[in-house]
Amino acid sequence: MQTRRISGPSPTPRNRRPRRLTSPVSRRLLGLLRPSRMLRTGGALLAATALLASACSARDATTATTADAALAALPRSTPTALSPYYAQKLTWTACKVPGFECATMKAPRDYARPAAGDVSLAVARKRATSQGTRLGSLLVNPGGPGGSAVGYLEQYAGVGYPAEVRARYDIVGVDPRGVGRSEPVECLTGPQMDAYAATDLTPDNQAEVDRLVAADKKFAEGCGRRSPTLLRHVSTVEAARDMDILRAVLGDRKLNYVGASYGTFLGATYAGLFPERVGRMVLDGAMDPSLPARRLNEGQTAGFETAFQSFAKDCVRRTGCPLGVPGTPPAKVGEHLSAFFRQLDGSPLTTGDRSGRRLGEALATTGVIAAMYDQGTWPQLRTALTAAMKRHDGSALLALSDSYYERDAHGRYANLMFANAAVNCLDLPSAFSGPQDVEKALPAFEKASPVFGEGLAWASLSCAYWPVRATGRAHRITAQGAAPIVVVGTTRDPATPYPWARSLASQLSSGRLLTYEGDGHTAYGRGSKCIDAAIDTYLLRGTPPAKDTRCS
């Protein structure tokens, strides 16, 4: 049950983008942008970060400081062994979605041994509508890790980004290695994933702890058995290096980029590796690369508590809120929700699901967390909670959970959760080495969130059993010499807490913090004219927002 996934809600109109459920919580919480969706926890909740190579133990990663650890830039010259990749020509054909072009790009599976084999990466683009004033390519990534950039491009960015931006840029998406259409990581069958997602993350006794550990081990073993070679080469550093090959293949001297949620970590990593090749870069819903896994998961736990308190205040002002009446304090609303979760732990609700699934505490918690990414989903959550708490019908909460996991009506799962775990567990050493570590940390997690803390703490255990040793570590990213980089933070963001944006902006030598005072995960395209104007002006004219700009 990974605990870190980062990404967010769903688009359709111009200022409505796909929901991202990607960030660092654990196997049930992610952080992505999707047309409806993002994070990763015990089942798959939090979306996370990753860093450079290190042989730290889980204990080292939790206690070490990052004061002297910084991502070093790669040499400016392209190694001879990589020249064929940088010189390749893409063959563009019509995608299945009209108006888009698709191609396959090759990258070395192992950058340390380029001759050892390739990985095939799916690329798609929407050509600029005004070729005469074209500014180049604009890469986009919705988060996760595990979110499909190609899907995000086709469903939102290529049609929903501002017309002026689409007129001047070819909008491009590449599914990172192991994700979506780029040789996806595979781990479990649909029924196996159903069982994993329903695993109890609030164990009451040793037998339940053993079942949770067994579920994590089965997930990890499935990934190791079904994707044994790829699993060692899906790190964020490798994905960032793939983006530089794509930049060159597209004919761009510099990389222009918009990354959301985990996509901010991917973009910042690129900037750290190739600072002189940074063009116009927007990092929206920023992650802090200097934090080890446990601190990331604790921070995201606090972020979801902040978002829940906003939801609680809004809910009790509405007629029929199942968690309280007008004037009920958020703490009491949280107690009511926790009591409901405890009931489900012993007595799951029927859902009418064709596979016979019932709504237990784990799936209900995922459904609630999924709705925290976007306040536009709060009415749906109120309705789902009312149905479950008043009419004992768990179907609507199960639907929210399924949307988070990207499970379709036929019981098939997208590879989002598999890739999420694979990247997170390679990028950072596990937050915990075993159940005893989790038990010691429970007070801190429960203090961060009385509602979600226990479950998210146990969800953070999943990487402890990963079949591949982590190659990354927490580090600062300075990107010395890079052009101005706009870092966007939302004050009540559940998946990527606002302090992370402040931290990343301060680490980057050219970071420029843009603050959105509001709810929800990420800010661009979510209805703030101030945010959208600042980012559009930067993308179109290269003028970053004034220092310490705040929007609402």
XYZ file of C-alpha atoms in Angstrom:
552
model
C 0.000 0.000 0.000
C 2.128 2.772 -1.207
C 1.649 5.993 0.510
C 2.709 8.553 -2.004
C 0.868 9.534 -5.125
C 0.382 12.967 -6.519
C -2.006 14.385 -9.135
C -6.199 16.084 -9.436
C -10.279 16.691 -10.727
C -11.790 16.825 -14.148
C -12.024 19.260 -16.991
C -14.366 20.141 -19.675
C -14.899 23.857 -19.915
C -11.979 26.157 -20.635
C -11.145 26.762 -16.991
C -11.840 23.282 -15.803
C -9.031 20.815 -15.989
C -8.786 17.106 -15.320
C -8.698 16.215 -11.716
C -5.294 15.183 -10.467
C -4.960 12.531 -7.922
C -1.099 12.224 -7.687
C 1.238 13.064 -4.772
C 3.091 11.453 -1.912
C 0.713 9.779 0.429
C 0.838 6.129 -0.227
C -0.487 3.406 -2.329
C -3.912 4.900 -2.477
C -3.253 8.573 -2.877
C -1.822 9.990 -6.059
C -1.245 13.353 -7.568
C -2.239 13.701 -11.252
C -4.368 15.636 -13.623
C -6.941 13.699 -15.395
C -10.296 14.342 -16.939
C -11.861 13.281 -13.838
C -9.296 12.528 -11.216
C -4.675 11.386 -8.280
C -2.313 10.227 -4.827
C -1.256 7.042 -3.218
C -1.530 5.278 0.146
C -1.800 1.915 1.723
C -3.791 0.896 -1.246
C -2.247 3.601 -3.335
C -2.828 6.959 -1.806
C 0.030 9.428 -1.943
C 2.020 10.675 -4.858
C 5.617 11.332 -4.213
C 9.001 12.525 -5.157
C 12.294 10.976 -5.968
C 15.894 11.895 -6.166
C 19.336 10.888 -7.065
C 21.328 7.788 -6.396
C 22.144 6.764 -2.888
C 22.438 3.651 -0.816
C 20.753 5.067 2.289
C 18.809 2.786 4.541
C 15.213 3.674 5.415
C 16.484 4.942 8.774
C 19.130 7.129 7.116
C 16.569 8.588 4.743
C 14.285 9.536 7.598
C 16.864 11.140 9.841
C 19.485 12.603 7.501
C 19.454 16.260 6.555
C 19.733 17.476 2.988
C 21.812 20.545 3.778
C 24.739 19.242 1.737
C 22.771 17.162 -0.800
C 21.953 18.873 -4.076
C 21.158 17.559 -7.534
C 24.202 18.113 -9.746
C 23.888 19.253 -13.345
C 25.003 16.879 -16.083
C 27.775 17.885 -18.513
C 26.571 20.205 -21.261
C 27.969 18.057 -24.058
C 26.018 14.992 -25.151
C 27.908 11.731 -24.533
C 28.850 9.999 -27.780
C 26.951 6.872 -26.759
C 23.731 8.894 -26.557
C 24.147 10.707 -29.893
C 21.998 8.223 -31.874
C 19.090 8.864 -29.519
C 19.405 12.639 -29.809
C 19.641 12.378 -33.602
C 16.633 10.074 -34.137
C 13.742 11.169 -36.346
C 10.191 10.608 -35.203
C 7.579 9.224 -37.581
C 4.329 11.032 -36.884
C 0.985 9.408 -37.689
C -2.607 10.279 -36.867
C -3.625 9.335 -33.327
C -6.912 7.605 -32.621
C -8.111 10.968 -31.276
C -8.706 13.270 -34.278
C -6.460 16.320 -34.495
C -3.496 14.776 -32.694
C -0.307 13.203 -34.014
C 1.407 10.220 -32.371
C 4.920 8.800 -32.539
C 7.262 6.452 -30.679
C 10.603 7.651 -29.334
C 13.502 5.473 -28.244
C 15.591 6.093 -25.119
C 18.249 3.944 -23.461
C 16.794 1.680 -20.808
C 19.918 2.242 -18.708
C 21.748 5.556 -19.175
C 24.857 4.043 -17.601
C 24.852 1.349 -20.315
C 23.181 2.802 -23.428
C 24.074 -0.246 -25.519
C 22.136 -2.586 -23.196
C 18.764 -1.936 -24.833
C 16.025 0.613 -25.454
C 12.756 1.649 -23.913
C 9.954 2.816 -26.220
C 8.139 6.000 -25.204
C 4.742 7.105 -26.497
C 4.649 10.723 -27.682
C 1.710 12.802 -28.927
C 1.295 16.410 -29.989
C -1.287 18.958 -31.050
C 0.254 21.285 -33.581
C 0.165 25.052 -32.964
C -2.863 26.585 -34.638
C -0.820 29.598 -35.782
C 2.404 28.203 -37.213
C 3.553 31.659 -38.307
C 3.981 32.837 -34.711
C 4.936 29.471 -33.215
C 7.104 29.614 -30.059
C 8.161 25.961 -30.155
C 6.964 22.924 -28.218
C 5.338 22.980 -24.783
C 5.653 19.682 -22.901
C 2.961 18.905 -20.331
C 2.794 16.371 -17.517
C -0.244 15.890 -15.221
C 1.473 14.233 -12.268
C 1.212 10.898 -10.537
C 3.747 9.488 -10.838
C 1.836 7.282 -13.233
C -0.405 9.814 -14.951
C -0.499 9.542 -18.743
C 0.747 12.762 -20.323
C -0.579 11.555 -23.684
C -4.033 11.039 -22.224
C -3.891 14.407 -20.484
C -2.871 16.084 -23.740
C -5.687 14.494 -25.734
C -8.372 14.982 -23.101
C -7.478 18.402 -21.770
C -4.301 20.320 -22.575
C -4.569 20.035 -26.356
C -8.117 21.365 -26.374
C -8.546 23.091 -22.990
C -5.422 25.214 -22.623
C -6.016 28.878 -23.503
C -6.449 29.439 -27.258
C -3.531 31.881 -27.288
C -1.203 29.259 -25.813
C -2.413 26.581 -28.225
C -1.931 29.003 -31.116
C 1.731 29.626 -30.318
C 2.917 26.210 -29.114
C 2.845 22.624 -30.278
C 1.433 21.041 -27.101
C 3.302 17.766 -26.494
C 2.883 14.874 -24.072
C 5.183 11.914 -23.498
C 4.197 9.071 -21.197
C 7.178 8.572 -18.865
C 8.851 5.169 -18.918
C 6.677 2.561 -17.239
C 3.543 4.704 -17.615
C 0.480 4.408 -19.848
C 1.540 3.632 -23.404
C 5.293 3.677 -22.690
C 6.013 0.033 -21.814
C 3.783 0.132 -18.720
C 4.734 -1.491 -15.432
C 2.321 -4.295 -14.553
C 1.752 -5.830 -11.129
C -1.660 -7.358 -10.332
C -4.738 -8.665 -12.113
C -8.041 -6.828 -11.691
C -9.371 -9.139 -8.938
C -6.013 -9.012 -7.147
C -6.068 -5.225 -7.286
C -9.622 -5.219 -5.924
C -8.407 -7.148 -2.898
C -5.371 -4.906 -2.465
C -7.414 -1.691 -2.609
C -9.786 -3.051 0.038
C -7.016 -4.041 2.493
C -7.634 -2.652 5.981
C -5.215 0.212 6.683
C -6.191 0.630 10.322
C -5.216 -2.761 11.784
C -6.700 -3.546 15.189
C -4.547 -6.558 16.054
C -1.494 -8.524 14.949
C -3.500 -10.669 12.554
C -4.670 -7.572 10.676
C -1.137 -6.163 10.640
C 0.047 -9.443 9.128
C -2.657 -9.284 6.440
C -1.680 -5.722 5.553
C 2.010 -6.670 5.284
C 1.102 -9.715 3.190
C -0.889 -7.499 0.810
C 2.042 -5.109 0.397
C 4.389 -8.019 -0.236
C 2.051 -9.574 -2.807
C 1.798 -6.256 -4.646
C 5.577 -5.832 -4.673
C 6.176 -9.440 -5.729
C 3.675 -9.048 -8.567
C 5.513 -6.013 -9.893
C 8.855 -7.801 -9.632
C 7.539 -10.871 -11.425
C 5.681 -9.087 -14.239
C 8.096 -6.177 -14.873
C 11.475 -7.458 -13.637
C 13.786 -5.464 -15.923
C 11.819 -2.256 -16.336
C 11.305 -1.917 -12.580
C 14.954 -0.899 -12.149
C 14.749 1.915 -14.685
C 11.658 4.047 -14.059
C 13.187 6.732 -11.850
C 12.369 10.410 -12.147
C 15.970 11.180 -13.070
C 15.730 8.784 -16.027
C 12.388 10.232 -17.096
C 13.867 13.751 -16.973
C 16.751 12.630 -19.182
C 14.215 11.166 -21.614
C 12.593 14.609 -21.816
C 15.884 16.125 -22.909
C 16.134 13.651 -25.766
C 12.593 14.587 -26.766
C 13.443 18.290 -26.607
C 16.279 17.740 -29.077
C 14.252 15.451 -31.332
C 11.497 18.084 -31.533
C 14.092 20.639 -32.628
C 13.830 22.894 -29.580
C 16.912 24.586 -28.158
C 15.274 24.890 -24.736
C 12.539 22.962 -22.947
C 9.232 24.766 -22.363
C 7.191 22.854 -19.820
C 4.071 22.864 -17.641
C 4.089 20.209 -14.916
C 1.459 19.648 -12.246
C 1.775 17.869 -8.911
C 4.407 15.121 -9.323
C 5.047 16.751 -12.704
C 6.663 19.605 -10.750
C 9.224 17.205 -9.353
C 9.871 15.845 -12.829
C 10.278 19.374 -14.195
C 12.481 20.534 -11.323
C 14.658 17.454 -11.790
C 15.052 18.334 -15.462
C 16.029 21.875 -14.481
C 18.600 20.549 -12.025
C 20.145 18.250 -14.607
C 19.994 20.651 -17.578
C 19.730 24.202 -16.157
C 21.018 25.901 -19.307
C 18.277 24.193 -21.372
C 15.340 25.485 -19.309
C 12.971 27.657 -21.315
C 9.609 28.752 -19.898
C 8.816 26.362 -17.062
C 5.717 26.305 -14.833
C 5.617 23.982 -11.796
C 2.041 23.960 -10.448
C 1.198 22.231 -7.149
C 4.856 21.910 -6.251
C 6.613 19.122 -4.426
C 9.629 19.625 -2.183
C 12.510 17.402 -3.382
C 14.507 18.000 -0.202
C 12.141 15.926 1.970
C 12.613 12.195 2.660
C 9.648 9.849 2.278
C 8.387 9.964 5.856
C 8.317 13.768 5.971
C 6.606 13.869 2.584
C 3.915 11.490 3.779
C 3.462 13.361 7.057
C 3.211 16.658 5.198
C 0.644 15.325 2.791
C -1.334 13.864 5.666
C -1.521 17.363 7.168
C -2.491 18.710 3.742
C -5.483 16.392 3.508
C -6.537 17.404 7.004
C -6.445 21.066 5.956
C -8.539 20.290 2.898
C -10.990 18.227 4.952
C -11.493 21.075 7.394
C -12.414 23.340 4.476
C -14.845 20.702 3.236
C -16.267 20.304 6.749
C -16.962 24.029 7.102
C -18.651 24.051 3.712
C -20.642 20.869 4.325
C -22.336 21.956 7.544
C -23.524 25.155 5.851
C -25.436 23.036 3.322
C -28.878 21.534 3.824
C -28.685 17.830 4.596
C -24.978 17.554 5.379
C -24.679 14.058 6.911
C -21.745 15.051 9.111
C -23.245 17.930 11.100
C -25.558 20.914 11.288
C -24.724 24.615 10.856
C -22.177 25.654 13.455
C -20.700 22.177 13.981
C -16.926 22.708 14.351
C -14.634 20.906 11.873
C -13.139 18.773 14.653
C -16.571 17.397 15.500
C -17.318 16.812 11.801
C -14.101 14.816 11.662
C -15.170 12.754 14.665
C -18.443 11.911 12.924
C -16.606 10.798 9.787
C -14.132 8.740 11.812
C -17.008 7.037 13.625
C -18.556 6.181 10.256
C -15.259 4.707 9.076
C -15.086 2.573 12.231
C -18.574 1.221 11.548
C -17.506 0.230 8.046
C -14.464 -1.543 9.452
C -16.765 -4.064 11.086
C -19.828 -3.840 8.829
C -19.098 -3.017 5.158
C -21.979 -1.679 3.072
C -23.517 -3.266 0.005
C -22.812 -1.451 -3.261
C -24.593 -3.359 -6.014
C -21.201 -3.965 -7.621
C -21.234 -6.777 -10.193
C -18.086 -8.255 -8.632
C -19.709 -8.388 -5.209
C -17.450 -5.748 -3.673
C -18.646 -4.120 -0.459
C -17.676 -0.708 0.873
C -15.309 -1.135 3.797
C -13.256 1.457 5.619
C -10.336 1.418 3.174
C -12.395 2.038 0.027
C -14.563 4.638 1.777
C -11.486 6.534 2.950
C -10.084 6.534 -0.585
C -13.397 7.870 -1.900
C -13.368 10.750 0.588
C -9.729 11.585 -0.095
C -10.325 11.550 -3.859
C -12.902 14.301 -3.417
C -10.472 16.502 -1.503
C -8.510 17.284 -4.676
C -11.148 19.609 -6.064
C -13.849 21.541 -4.255
C -16.005 21.023 -7.348
C -16.349 17.401 -6.209
C -17.600 18.298 -2.730
C -21.308 18.135 -3.706
C -20.717 14.628 -5.083
C -19.025 13.638 -1.830
C -21.899 15.023 0.274
C -24.351 13.005 -1.790
C -22.213 9.872 -1.516
C -21.831 10.218 2.262
C -25.556 10.829 2.670
C -26.361 7.678 0.695
C -23.897 5.629 2.736
C -24.662 7.027 6.189
C -28.425 7.475 5.864
C -29.460 4.775 3.367
C -26.625 2.261 3.838
C -25.828 2.434 0.125
C -22.079 2.416 -0.520
C -22.217 2.610 -4.327
C -21.469 6.323 -4.711
C -18.456 6.271 -2.379
C -17.200 3.174 -4.187
C -17.490 5.052 -7.487
C -15.300 7.852 -6.096
C -12.745 5.300 -4.974
C -12.804 3.583 -8.372
C -12.248 6.880 -10.144
C -9.208 7.461 -7.976
C -7.786 4.033 -8.812
C -8.795 4.317 -12.479
C -10.838 1.119 -12.310
C -13.413 0.699 -15.068
C -16.854 -0.919 -14.891
C -15.407 -4.238 -16.081
C -12.943 -4.471 -13.193
C -9.908 -3.456 -15.219
C -7.344 -1.060 -13.749
C -5.154 1.382 -15.635
C -1.469 1.051 -14.807
C -1.530 4.277 -12.785
C -1.110 2.637 -9.377
C 1.543 0.211 -10.567
C 3.674 2.961 -12.099
C 3.045 5.150 -9.068
C 4.556 2.579 -6.740
C 7.406 1.716 -9.091
C 8.571 5.315 -9.428
C 8.050 6.273 -5.798
C 9.851 3.233 -4.402
C 12.807 3.754 -6.737
C 13.053 7.498 -6.132
C 13.226 7.414 -2.318
C 14.020 4.828 0.351
C 10.940 3.620 2.188
C 9.449 5.822 4.887
C 9.410 2.811 7.227
C 11.279 -0.478 7.402
C 8.501 -2.455 9.108
C 5.315 -2.367 11.215
C 7.183 -1.365 14.377
C 8.363 1.841 12.683
C 4.788 2.650 11.699
C 3.507 2.106 15.227
C 6.117 4.499 16.608
C 5.124 7.134 14.056
C 1.366 6.842 14.572
C 1.119 9.697 17.120
C 2.767 12.138 14.689
C 0.522 11.107 11.794
C -2.616 11.201 13.937
C -1.648 14.655 15.147
C -1.256 15.769 11.512
C -4.724 14.385 10.747
C -7.074 12.898 13.337
C -9.251 11.641 10.462
C -6.731 10.210 7.986
C -3.496 9.931 9.974
C -3.592 6.283 11.017
C -4.471 4.969 7.571
C -1.921 7.125 5.798
C 0.806 6.074 8.222
C 0.201 2.387 7.489
C -0.087 3.154 3.784
C 3.449 4.537 3.933
C 4.841 1.062 4.626
C 4.492 -0.366 1.121
C 7.954 0.459 -0.267
C 9.581 -1.483 2.590
C 8.987 -4.696 0.635
C 9.870 -3.455 -2.826
C 11.936 -5.932 -4.869
C 14.283 -3.230 -6.200
C 16.494 -1.077 -4.009
C 15.884 2.691 -4.167
C 18.377 4.571 -6.329
C 17.322 8.064 -5.247
C 17.555 10.222 -2.161
C 16.126 13.480 -0.923
C 18.048 16.512 -2.142
C 17.770 20.189 -2.905
C 17.466 21.356 -6.506
C 19.060 24.702 -7.285
C 19.274 24.621 -11.109
C 21.936 27.313 -11.016
C 21.889 29.317 -14.243
C 18.350 28.377 -15.332
C 15.935 30.923 -16.766
C 13.115 32.073 -14.436
C 10.984 29.145 -13.236
C 7.440 29.857 -12.001
C 6.466 27.765 -8.966
C 2.754 27.775 -8.129
C 1.398 26.916 -4.687
C -2.212 26.719 -3.434
C -2.657 27.615 0.238
C -5.103 24.777 1.007
C -3.814 22.205 -1.463
C -4.427 18.712 -0.020
C -1.868 16.702 -2.001
C 1.026 19.148 -2.300
C 0.902 21.405 0.776
C 1.704 25.066 0.229
C 4.962 24.979 2.251
C 6.363 22.642 -0.404
C 5.917 25.311 -3.078
C 7.615 27.901 -0.906
C 10.501 25.533 -0.291
C 10.991 24.600 -3.942
C 10.834 28.229 -5.057
C 13.495 29.124 -2.503
C 15.755 26.237 -3.547
C 15.680 27.104 -7.246
C 18.168 29.841 -8.030
C 15.662 31.409 -10.437
C 12.437 30.325 -8.716
C 9.509 32.743 -8.714
C 6.671 31.855 -6.312
C 3.084 32.451 -7.462
C 0.507 31.891 -4.687
C -3.156 30.973 -5.056
C -5.186 31.567 -1.895
C -7.818 28.884 -2.146
C -8.828 25.224 -2.085
C -8.034 22.326 -4.354
C -4.998 20.713 -5.923
C -3.033 23.005 -8.303
C -4.199 26.381 -9.597
C -3.721 26.909 -13.355
C -6.972 26.578 -15.283
C -9.127 26.254 -12.182
C -10.982 29.544 -12.447
C -8.628 32.179 -11.031
C -8.246 34.889 -13.686
C -5.265 36.240 -11.771
C -3.392 32.909 -11.827
C -4.272 32.175 -15.437
C -3.246 35.635 -16.630
C 0.096 35.444 -14.821
C 0.943 32.038 -16.289
C -0.342 32.848 -19.780
C 1.704 36.048 -19.852
C 4.797 34.118 -18.825
C 4.274 31.374 -21.416
C 3.520 33.810 -24.238
C 5.899 36.675 -23.453
C 8.479 35.157 -21.130
C 7.688 37.658 -18.369
C 7.396 35.902 -14.982
C 4.961 37.226 -12.357
C 6.227 39.852 -9.960
C 7.915 38.549 -6.829
C 5.491 37.224 -4.181
C 2.409 37.627 -6.384
C -0.720 36.366 -4.615
C -4.040 35.564 -6.270
C -7.450 34.433 -5.125
